[in-house]
Coordinates of C-alpha atoms in Angstrom, one line a residue:
X28 CA 80.1 99.1 81.5
X29 CA 79.3 101.7 84.3
X30 CA 79.9 105.5 83.3
X31 CA 83.1 107.2 84.5
X32 CA 82.9 107.8 88.2
X33 CA 79.7 105.6 88.6
X34 CA 80.1 102.6 91.0
X35 CA 79.0 99.1 89.9
X36 CA 75.6 98.2 91.8
X37 CA 74.9 94.7 92.7
X38 CA 72.8 93.0 95.3
X39 CA 74.7 93.1 98.7
X40 CA 74.6 89.4 99.2
X41 CA 76.0 88.8 95.9
X42 CA 78.6 91.4 96.6
X43 CA 79.8 89.7 99.9
X44 CA 79.7 86.4 98.3
X45 CA 82.2 87.4 95.4
X46 CA 84.2 88.9 98.3
X47 CA 84.7 85.7 99.9
X48 CA 85.2 83.7 96.7
X49 CA 87.9 85.9 95.5
X50 CA 89.6 85.5 99.0
X51 CA 89.5 81.8 98.8
X52 CA 90.8 81.9 95.2
X53 CA 93.5 84.2 95.9
X54 CA 94.8 82.2 98.9
X55 CA 93.6 78.7 97.8
X56 CA 97.1 77.1 97.5
X57 CA 97.2 77.8 101.4
X58 CA 94.7 74.7 101.8
X59 CA 97.5 72.6 100.6
X60 CA 100.2 73.9 102.7
X61 CA 102.0 72.5 105.5
X62 CA 103.9 73.8 108.8
X63 CA 106.8 76.2 108.1
X64 CA 109.0 78.5 110.3
X65 CA 107.8 79.1 113.8
X66 CA 104.6 76.8 113.2
X67 CA 106.3 74.2 115.5
X68 CA 106.9 76.8 118.5
X69 CA 103.3 78.2 118.2
X70 CA 101.4 74.9 117.6
X71 CA 102.9 71.4 117.0
X72 CA 105.8 71.7 119.6
X73 CA 104.0 74.0 122.0
X74 CA 103.5 72.1 125.2
X75 CA 100.6 74.3 126.3
X76 CA 98.8 74.1 122.8
X77 CA 99.1 70.1 122.8
X78 CA 98.5 69.5 126.4
X79 CA 94.5 69.3 127.0
X80 CA 95.2 71.3 130.3
X81 CA 97.4 73.9 128.7
X82 CA 95.0 76.8 128.6
X83 CA 95.8 77.9 132.2
X84 CA 99.5 78.1 131.2
X85 CA 98.6 80.2 127.8
X86 CA 96.8 82.7 130.0
X87 CA 98.6 82.7 133.3
X88 CA 102.1 81.8 132.5
X89 CA 103.6 84.3 130.3
X90 CA 106.7 82.8 128.6
X91 CA 104.9 79.4 128.3
X92 CA 104.3 80.3 124.6
X93 CA 106.5 82.4 122.3
X94 CA 104.5 85.7 122.8
X95 CA 101.7 86.5 125.2
X96 CA 98.8 86.5 122.8
X97 CA 96.4 84.4 124.8
X98 CA 93.6 84.4 122.5
X99 CA 95.6 83.6 119.4
X100 CA 97.1 80.6 121.5
X101 CA 93.9 79.6 122.7
X102 CA 92.6 79.2 119.2
X103 CA 95.5 77.0 118.4
X104 CA 94.6 75.1 121.5
X105 CA 91.0 74.4 120.5
X106 CA 91.8 73.5 116.9
X107 CA 94.6 71.0 118.0
X108 CA 91.7 69.2 119.7
X109 CA 90.0 68.9 116.3
X110 CA 92.9 68.3 113.9
X111 CA 96.0 67.8 115.8
X112 CA 98.9 67.8 113.5
X113 CA 97.1 68.4 110.3
X114 CA 97.7 71.7 108.8
X115 CA 94.7 71.9 106.8
X116 CA 92.4 72.9 109.4
X117 CA 94.5 75.7 110.6
X118 CA 94.9 77.1 107.1
X119 CA 91.3 76.9 106.5
X120 CA 90.8 78.8 109.7
X121 CA 93.4 81.6 108.8
X122 CA 91.6 82.1 105.3
X123 CA 88.1 82.3 106.7
X124 CA 89.1 84.9 109.5
X125 CA 90.7 86.8 106.6
X126 CA 87.4 86.5 104.5
X127 CA 85.3 87.5 107.4
X128 CA 87.5 90.6 108.1
X129 CA 87.1 91.6 104.4
X130 CA 83.3 91.6 104.8
X131 CA 83.5 93.6 108.1
X132 CA 85.7 96.2 106.6
X133 CA 83.3 96.6 103.6
X134 CA 80.6 97.3 106.0
X135 CA 82.8 99.9 107.8
X136 CA 83.6 101.6 104.7
X137 CA 79.9 101.7 103.7
X138 CA 79.1 103.1 106.9
X139 CA 81.5 105.9 106.4
X140 CA 80.1 106.8 103.0
X141 CA 83.4 106.0 101.3
X142 CA 82.9 105.8 97.3
X143 CA 84.4 102.4 96.1
X144 CA 83.8 100.5 99.5
X145 CA 83.5 97.1 98.0
X146 CA 86.5 97.7 95.8
X147 CA 88.6 98.7 98.7
X148 CA 87.5 95.7 100.5
X149 CA 88.4 93.5 97.5
X150 CA 91.7 95.0 97.4
X151 CA 92.4 94.3 100.9
X152 CA 91.0 90.7 100.3
X153 CA 93.5 89.6 97.6
X154 CA 96.3 91.7 97.8
X155 CA 99.7 89.6 97.6
X156 CA 101.3 91.4 100.5
X157 CA 98.6 89.7 102.8
X158 CA 99.8 86.2 101.7
X159 CA 102.3 86.0 104.4
X160 CA 99.5 86.9 106.9
X161 CA 96.7 84.5 105.4
X162 CA 99.0 81.5 104.4
X163 CA 101.5 81.4 107.3
X164 CA 99.7 79.6 110.4
X165 CA 101.7 81.6 112.9
X166 CA 100.4 84.9 111.6
X167 CA 96.8 83.7 113.0
X168 CA 98.0 86.7 115.2
X169 CA 97.2 89.1 112.2
X170 CA 94.0 87.2 111.0
X171 CA 92.5 87.1 114.4
X172 CA 93.4 90.4 115.9
X173 CA 92.6 92.0 112.5
X174 CA 89.2 90.6 112.6
X175 CA 88.6 92.0 116.2
X176 CA 90.0 95.3 115.4
X177 CA 87.8 95.7 112.5
X178 CA 84.7 94.5 114.3
X179 CA 85.6 97.1 117.2
X180 CA 85.8 99.9 114.8
X181 CA 82.5 99.0 113.3
X182 CA 81.1 99.0 116.8
X183 CA 82.8 102.1 117.9
X184 CA 81.9 104.1 114.9
X185 CA 78.3 102.8 115.3
X186 CA 78.2 104.4 118.7
X187 CA 79.9 107.5 117.5
X188 CA 77.3 108.1 114.9
X189 CA 74.5 107.1 117.2
X190 CA 75.8 109.4 120.0
X191 CA 76.4 112.3 117.4
X192 CA 72.8 111.6 116.0
X193 CA 71.4 112.0 119.5
X194 CA 73.3 115.4 120.1
X195 CA 72.2 116.8 116.5
X196 CA 68.7 115.5 116.8
X197 CA 69.0 113.2 114.1
X198 CA 69.8 109.8 115.9
X199 CA 67.6 107.5 117.6
X200 CA 68.7 107.6 121.1
X201 CA 71.9 106.7 123.2
X202 CA 70.7 103.4 124.3
X203 CA 71.8 101.4 121.1
X204 CA 75.0 103.7 121.1
X205 CA 75.8 102.8 124.6
X206 CA 75.7 99.1 123.8
X207 CA 77.8 99.5 120.7
X208 CA 80.6 101.3 122.7
X209 CA 80.8 98.3 125.4
X210 CA 80.8 95.9 122.3
X211 CA 83.7 98.0 120.9
X212 CA 85.6 97.9 124.4
X213 CA 85.2 94.1 124.5
X214 CA 86.2 93.5 120.8
X215 CA 89.1 95.9 121.2
X216 CA 90.3 94.0 124.4
X217 CA 90.2 90.8 122.3
X218 CA 92.1 92.4 119.6
X219 CA 94.9 93.2 122.1
X220 CA 94.8 89.5 123.6
X221 CA 95.3 88.5 119.9
X222 CA 98.2 90.6 119.0
X223 CA 99.3 93.9 120.9
X224 CA 100.1 95.8 117.5
X225 CA 96.5 96.6 117.6
X226 CA 97.1 99.3 120.4
X227 CA 96.9 102.0 117.5
X228 CA 93.4 101.3 116.7
X229 CA 91.8 103.9 119.0
X230 CA 94.0 106.6 117.7
X231 CA 92.9 105.4 114.1
X232 CA 89.2 106.1 115.3
X233 CA 90.1 109.6 116.4
X234 CA 91.7 110.3 112.8
X235 CA 88.4 108.9 111.2
X236 CA 86.3 111.2 113.5
X237 CA 88.6 114.2 112.3
X238 CA 88.3 113.1 108.6
X239 CA 84.5 112.7 108.9
X240 CA 83.6 115.7 111.2
X241 CA 86.5 118.1 111.0
X242 CA 87.2 118.1 114.6
X243 CA 87.9 115.7 117.7
X244 CA 85.7 116.7 120.7
X245 CA 85.5 115.7 124.2
X246 CA 83.1 113.1 123.5
X247 CA 85.5 111.3 121.1
X248 CA 88.4 111.6 123.5
X249 CA 86.3 110.1 126.3
X250 CA 85.2 107.5 123.9
X251 CA 88.6 106.2 123.3
X252 CA 90.0 106.8 126.9
X253 CA 89.2 103.3 128.2
X254 CA 90.8 101.7 125.2
X255 CA 93.8 103.8 125.6
X256 CA 94.3 102.6 129.1
X257 CA 94.0 99.1 128.0
X258 CA 97.0 99.5 125.8
X259 CA 99.3 100.3 128.5
X260 CA 99.6 96.9 130.3
X261 CA 99.3 94.9 127.1
X262 CA 102.0 97.1 125.5
X263 CA 104.3 96.5 128.6
X264 CA 103.6 92.9 128.6
X265 CA 104.6 92.6 125.0
X266 CA 107.8 94.4 125.6
X267 CA 108.7 92.3 128.4
X268 CA 107.9 89.1 126.4
X269 CA 110.0 90.5 123.5
X270 CA 112.9 91.2 125.9
X271 CA 112.6 88.2 128.2
X272 CA 111.5 85.3 125.9
X273 CA 111.8 86.3 122.2
X274 CA 115.4 87.6 122.4
X275 CA 115.0 91.5 121.8
X276 CA 116.7 92.2 124.9
X277 CA 119.9 90.9 123.6
X278 CA 120.0 92.7 120.3
X279 CA 122.6 95.0 120.0
X280 CA 121.5 96.7 116.7
X281 CA 123.5 99.8 117.2
X282 CA 120.8 102.3 116.1
X283 CA 120.8 105.9 117.2
X284 CA 117.8 108.1 117.3
X285 CA 118.6 109.6 113.9
X286 CA 119.4 106.1 112.5
X287 CA 115.6 104.9 113.7
X288 CA 114.3 108.0 112.0
X289 CA 115.8 106.9 108.7
X290 CA 114.7 103.4 109.2
X291 CA 111.0 104.6 109.9
X292 CA 111.2 106.8 106.8
X293 CA 112.2 104.3 104.4
X294 CA 109.9 101.8 105.8
X295 CA 106.9 103.8 105.2
X296 CA 108.1 104.3 101.4
X297 CA 108.9 100.6 101.2
X298 CA 105.5 99.4 102.4
X299 CA 103.7 101.9 100.2
X300 CA 105.8 100.8 97.2
X301 CA 104.7 97.2 97.7
X302 CA 101.1 98.2 97.7
X303 CA 101.3 99.9 94.7
X304 CA 103.5 97.5 92.9
X305 CA 103.8 94.0 94.4
X306 CA 106.8 92.8 92.8
X307 CA 109.8 90.5 94.3
X308 CA 107.7 90.0 97.5
X309 CA 110.0 88.0 99.8
X310 CA 109.7 86.4 103.3
X311 CA 112.9 88.0 104.5
X312 CA 114.0 91.2 102.7
X313 CA 117.4 92.6 102.5
X314 CA 118.5 94.4 105.6
X315 CA 119.3 98.0 104.7
X316 CA 122.6 99.6 105.7
X317 CA 121.8 102.8 107.8
X318 CA 124.0 105.8 108.0
X319 CA 122.5 108.8 109.7
X320 CA 125.6 110.8 108.4
X321 CA 124.4 110.2 104.8
X322 CA 122.1 112.8 103.3
X323 CA 120.4 110.2 100.9
X324 CA 119.2 108.3 104.0
X325 CA 117.3 111.5 105.0
X326 CA 115.3 111.8 101.8
X327 CA 113.0 109.1 103.1
X328 CA 111.7 110.8 106.2
X329 CA 111.9 114.3 105.0
X330 CA 109.8 113.1 102.0
X331 CA 107.1 111.5 104.3
X332 CA 107.1 114.7 106.4
X333 CA 106.7 116.7 103.1
X334 CA 103.8 114.6 101.9
X335 CA 102.0 115.1 105.1
X336 CA 102.8 118.9 105.0
X337 CA 101.4 119.2 101.5
X338 CA 98.4 117.4 102.3
X339 CA 97.5 119.5 105.3
X340 CA 98.4 122.4 103.3
X341 CA 95.9 121.5 100.5
X342 CA 93.1 120.0 102.5
X343 CA 90.7 122.9 101.9
X344 CA 90.9 122.1 98.1
X345 CA 91.2 118.1 98.0
X346 CA 89.5 117.4 101.4
X347 CA 90.7 115.8 104.4
X348 CA 90.3 112.2 103.0
X349 CA 94.0 111.9 101.6
X350 CA 95.7 113.2 104.7
X351 CA 93.6 111.0 106.7
X352 CA 94.5 107.9 104.7
X353 CA 98.0 109.0 105.1
X354 CA 98.0 109.4 108.9
X355 CA 96.2 106.1 109.3
X356 CA 98.7 104.2 107.3
X357 CA 101.8 105.8 109.0
X358 CA 100.1 105.6 112.4
X359 CA 99.0 101.8 112.0
X360 CA 102.6 101.0 111.0
X361 CA 104.4 102.8 113.9
X362 CA 104.8 99.8 116.1
X363 CA 106.9 98.3 113.3
X364 CA 108.8 101.1 112.1
X365 CA 111.9 100.4 114.2
X366 CA 111.4 102.9 117.0
X367 CA 111.2 99.9 119.3
X368 CA 113.6 96.9 119.0
X369 CA 111.8 93.4 118.0
X370 CA 113.4 90.3 117.4
X371 CA 113.0 90.2 113.4
X372 CA 114.9 93.5 113.1
X373 CA 118.1 91.6 113.5
X374 CA 117.2 90.0 110.0
X375 CA 115.3 92.7 108.1
X376 CA 113.6 96.1 109.1
X377 CA 110.3 95.3 107.1
X378 CA 108.1 92.5 106.6
X379 CA 105.0 92.1 104.4
X380 CA 103.0 91.1 107.5
X381 CA 103.7 94.2 109.4
X382 CA 101.4 96.1 107.3
X383 CA 98.4 93.8 107.2
X384 CA 96.0 96.3 108.6
X385 CA 98.1 99.3 107.8
X386 CA 97.5 98.6 104.2
X387 CA 93.7 99.5 104.3
X388 CA 93.8 103.3 104.3
X389 CA 95.9 103.3 101.1
X390 CA 94.0 100.7 99.6
X391 CA 90.9 102.4 100.3
X392 CA 92.2 105.6 98.7
X393 CA 93.2 103.8 95.7
X394 CA 89.6 102.4 95.2
X395 CA 88.0 105.9 95.8
X396 CA 90.3 107.4 93.2
X397 CA 89.4 104.7 90.6
X398 CA 85.6 104.9 91.1
X399 CA 85.4 108.8 91.3
X400 CA 88.2 109.5 88.5
X401 CA 88.2 106.4 86.2
X402 CA 85.8 103.5 85.6
X403 CA 84.9 101.1 88.4
X404 CA 85.5 98.2 85.8
X405 CA 89.3 99.3 85.7
X406 CA 89.2 98.5 89.4
X407 CA 87.7 95.0 88.8
X408 CA 90.4 94.3 86.4
X409 CA 93.0 95.0 88.7
X410 CA 91.3 93.1 91.5
X411 CA 91.5 90.0 89.0
X412 CA 95.3 90.8 88.4
X413 CA 96.0 90.9 92.0
X414 CA 94.1 87.4 92.5
X415 CA 96.5 85.9 90.1
X416 CA 99.6 87.4 91.7
X417 CA 98.6 86.3 95.2
X418 CA 97.6 82.9 94.1
X419 CA 101.2 82.3 92.5
X420 CA 102.8 83.9 95.9
X421 CA 100.9 81.9 98.1
X422 CA 102.5 78.9 97.0
X423 CA 105.9 80.2 98.5
X424 CA 104.5 79.3 101.9
X425 CA 103.6 75.7 101.1
X426 CA 106.4 74.0 103.0
X427 CA 110.0 74.9 104.2
X428 CA 112.0 73.8 101.4
X429 CA 110.0 76.2 98.8
X430 CA 109.9 79.1 101.4
X431 CA 113.7 79.2 102.2
X432 CA 114.5 78.2 98.5
X433 CA 112.7 81.1 97.3
X434 CA 114.1 83.6 100.1
X435 CA 117.6 82.7 99.3
X436 CA 116.8 83.3 95.6
X437 CA 115.5 86.7 96.4
X438 CA 117.8 87.5 99.3
X439 CA 121.0 85.4 98.9
X440 CA 122.7 87.1 101.7
X441 CA 120.3 86.4 104.6
X442 CA 122.2 84.4 107.0
X443 CA 118.8 83.0 108.4
X444 CA 117.5 82.2 105.1
X445 CA 120.8 80.3 104.3
X446 CA 121.1 78.3 107.3
X447 CA 117.4 77.4 107.6
X448 CA 117.8 76.1 104.0
X449 CA 120.6 74.2 105.1
X450 CA 118.8 72.4 107.7
X451 CA 116.0 71.5 105.2
X452 CA 118.7 70.0 103.1
X453 CA 120.3 68.1 106.0
X454 CA 117.0 66.6 106.9
X455 CA 116.6 65.6 103.1
X456 CA 120.0 63.9 103.3
X457 CA 121.7 66.3 101.3
X458 CA 124.7 66.9 103.8
X459 CA 127.2 68.4 101.7
X460 CA 125.1 71.1 100.3
X461 CA 123.5 71.4 103.8
X462 CA 126.9 72.3 105.2
X463 CA 127.7 74.6 102.3
X464 CA 124.5 76.7 103.2
X465 CA 125.6 76.9 106.8
X466 CA 129.0 77.9 105.9
X467 CA 127.7 80.6 103.5
X468 CA 125.6 82.0 106.4
X469 CA 128.6 82.3 108.6
X470 CA 130.4 84.0 105.7
X471 CA 127.8 86.6 105.5
X472 CA 127.7 87.0 109.3
X473 CA 130.2 85.3 111.3
X474 CA 128.6 86.4 114.5
X475 CA 125.3 84.6 113.6
X476 CA 124.9 82.0 116.4
X477 CA 122.2 80.1 114.8
X478 CA 124.5 79.2 111.9
X479 CA 127.1 78.0 114.2
X480 CA 124.6 75.9 115.9
X481 CA 123.2 74.4 112.8
X482 CA 126.6 73.6 111.4
X483 CA 127.5 71.7 114.6
X484 CA 124.5 69.5 114.4
X485 CA 125.0 68.8 110.7
X486 CA 128.9 68.0 111.3
X487 CA 127.7 65.8 114.3
X488 CA 125.4 63.9 111.9
X489 CA 128.3 63.5 109.3
X490 CA 130.3 62.0 112.1
X491 CA 132.9 64.7 112.2
X492 CA 132.8 65.1 115.8
X493 CA 135.9 67.2 116.6
X494 CA 134.6 70.0 114.0
X495 CA 131.1 69.7 115.4
X496 CA 132.5 70.3 118.8
X497 CA 134.5 73.1 117.7
X498 CA 131.5 74.8 116.3
X499 CA 129.4 74.3 119.2
X500 CA 131.8 76.0 121.1
X501 CA 131.9 79.0 118.9
X502 CA 128.1 79.1 119.2
X503 CA 128.3 79.2 122.9
X504 CA 130.9 82.1 122.8
X505 CA 128.7 84.0 120.6
X506 CA 125.4 83.4 122.3
X507 CA 125.8 82.0 125.9
X508 CA 122.2 82.7 126.3
X509 CA 121.1 80.5 123.6
X510 CA 120.2 77.1 125.1
X511 CA 120.4 75.1 122.0
X512 CA 124.0 76.2 121.7
X513 CA 124.9 75.0 125.3
X514 CA 123.1 71.7 124.7
X515 CA 125.3 70.9 121.7
X516 CA 128.3 71.7 123.4
X517 CA 127.1 69.6 126.4
X518 CA 126.7 66.6 124.1
X519 CA 130.2 67.0 122.8
X520 CA 131.5 66.9 126.2
X521 CA 129.8 64.2 127.3
X522 CA 131.1 62.2 124.4
X523 CA 134.6 63.1 125.7
X524 CA 133.3 62.1 129.1
X525 CA 133.9 65.4 130.7
X526 CA 130.6 65.0 132.5
X527 CA 131.0 67.9 135.1
X528 CA 131.6 70.4 132.4
X529 CA 128.7 69.0 130.4
X530 CA 126.3 69.4 133.7
X531 CA 127.6 73.1 133.9
X532 CA 126.6 73.7 130.2
X533 CA 123.2 72.0 130.6
X534 CA 122.4 73.9 134.1
X535 CA 123.3 77.2 132.3
X536 CA 120.9 76.3 129.6
X537 CA 117.9 75.4 131.9
X538 CA 118.6 78.6 133.9
X539 CA 118.5 80.7 130.4
X540 CA 115.2 78.8 129.5
X541 CA 113.7 76.7 132.0
X542 CA 111.0 75.4 129.3
X543 CA 113.6 74.1 127.1
X544 CA 113.0 70.2 127.5
X545 CA 115.9 69.0 125.7
X546 CA 118.2 70.7 127.9
X547 CA 116.2 68.8 131.0
X548 CA 116.5 65.6 129.1
X549 CA 120.1 65.7 128.6
X550 CA 120.7 66.8 132.0
X551 CA 118.7 63.9 133.3
X552 CA 120.7 61.5 131.0
X553 CA 124.1 62.8 132.1
X554 CA 123.1 62.8 135.7
X555 CA 121.9 59.1 135.4
X556 CA 125.5 58.3 133.9
X557 CA 126.9 60.1 136.8
X558 CA 124.9 58.2 139.5
X559 CA 123.8 61.7 140.9
X560 CA 120.4 61.0 142.4
X561 CA 120.0 64.5 143.6
X562 CA 120.8 66.1 140.3
X563 CA 119.0 63.6 138.4
X564 CA 115.8 64.2 140.5
X565 CA 116.1 67.8 139.9
X566 CA 116.3 67.3 136.1
X567 CA 113.2 64.9 136.1
X568 CA 111.2 67.3 138.1
X569 CA 112.1 70.0 135.5
X570 CA 111.4 68.0 132.5
X571 CA 108.0 66.6 134.0
X572 CA 105.7 69.4 133.3
X573 CA 107.3 69.8 129.7
X574 CA 107.3 66.2 128.7
X575 CA 105.7 63.8 131.3
X576 CA 106.2 60.8 129.2
X577 CA 109.9 61.3 128.8
X578 CA 110.3 62.1 132.5
X579 CA 108.5 58.9 133.6
X580 CA 110.8 56.9 131.2
X581 CA 113.9 58.3 132.6
X582 CA 112.5 57.5 136.0
X583 CA 111.9 54.0 135.1
X584 CA 115.6 53.8 133.6
X585 CA 116.9 55.1 137.0
X586 CA 114.9 52.4 138.8
X587 CA 116.4 49.6 136.4
X588 CA 119.8 50.7 137.3
X589 CA 119.1 51.1 140.9
X590 CA 120.2 47.5 141.9
X591 CA 123.8 48.5 140.6
X592 CA 124.0 51.4 142.7
X593 CA 123.3 52.4 146.3
X594 CA 121.9 56.0 145.9
X595 CA 118.1 56.5 147.0
X596 CA 115.4 56.7 144.3
X597 CA 114.1 60.0 143.0

């Protein structure tokens, strides 16, 4: 056993291999996982990903995929060429990306001279809060952008040390440093193109410079300026995508500025708490009730500010490291603290995958504390405990049934979890239970349109057409922008031979989302019934880039009916 304060020393190759092995064991259940929530939109049902020529749309047509993260969706596009609808490959790549990120983080921390660098990397490798990022295929956004962010950090700090050394006379010159800076710029751009939450990375570099050198000089500011300029267009693109295609623009969360400050303060403590004690991890956490008039709610942001103030005041005695860790943690979380509306905020203000990179400074601080104040072997024991917890928690993400059952168990008043579980039950043939879950979701939030949409589908499948029609109408009332709601209502109208009204609903659906193939397909079907050649041609042309096979099938059906009508062929 190593002495107190003395790190365990092993061969670097062995240490790296152990980190990879721990990662694979911790998230090993992911290899047997399937596709879960959102994976269809990002991979299996994403036309640009499935289409061999879809790369152009991924890069040049914002809105063709759920979010404008072109490198992430390009990775899905490439993988689809290899393993198609088999989820194993996607899971393996996610776990591999996380493992490589762990190794890069280790080298970054070694370069910074952090005691306990290996232990910090091990904590990051196996912490249970990362199961959501590593085992959920859609969170390729995190694992890919995280790798590029850490690699760019390694390159930029290499430039910083080389340039710093050349100034003090201890370096080897600026040539290598300059090359590393350009590499850092390229890698940071790749991180932004994978997920723009990495906009905080250049600011993190400045905090590290302050921690290591006690100041941020002109060279440091100039060294991050081009990266900061890159964040502006990418940030604006993300906001636009969230507003126009994800649904954030239609959110009415009713949060004032004081409310958002309370959300941010509480979120900081929530995330820190889950790192310290990862118990009852959930896919969707209960959404807090925020009341800026309540003094209790202000204890969270005031407490966070007090911690920062105390660490600033005590930096002369305890060093700059603790304050730097807290600043890095809070700064990296900033995009997810509720200051800007994002789609998931309607369900919960927090999510485990939001702190994928933000966890690193606090985990590094914990590792430093263990190896300098206690025994390194204590840290190894803690790593093994975390491996076990992560292994168990990873199983939650194996399939949609397990995922939503676990979420409802931990958060029984989540309308999204309830109605999603209802969909799973309906697909399995448990229609009464499915309907009950949809109605429970509506009872929790009568204005949640997805629950009404899903209830309409379930009632229709049970042959209760009048009730289904009523539910579909209610969904459109609540969310006229939701194309699925309008399609459901249009189908009910068509059943009642109210074709003109059905067409109006479908026209509104495609106006809301021109890439919703189901709306175009139903519009073509009804226009065929109405014998409207012009409308039919428009619907088929709208459907063709989304589903060429179905569009051509409709065209053939039209040709077959042509002898019985006198309209020209489309």
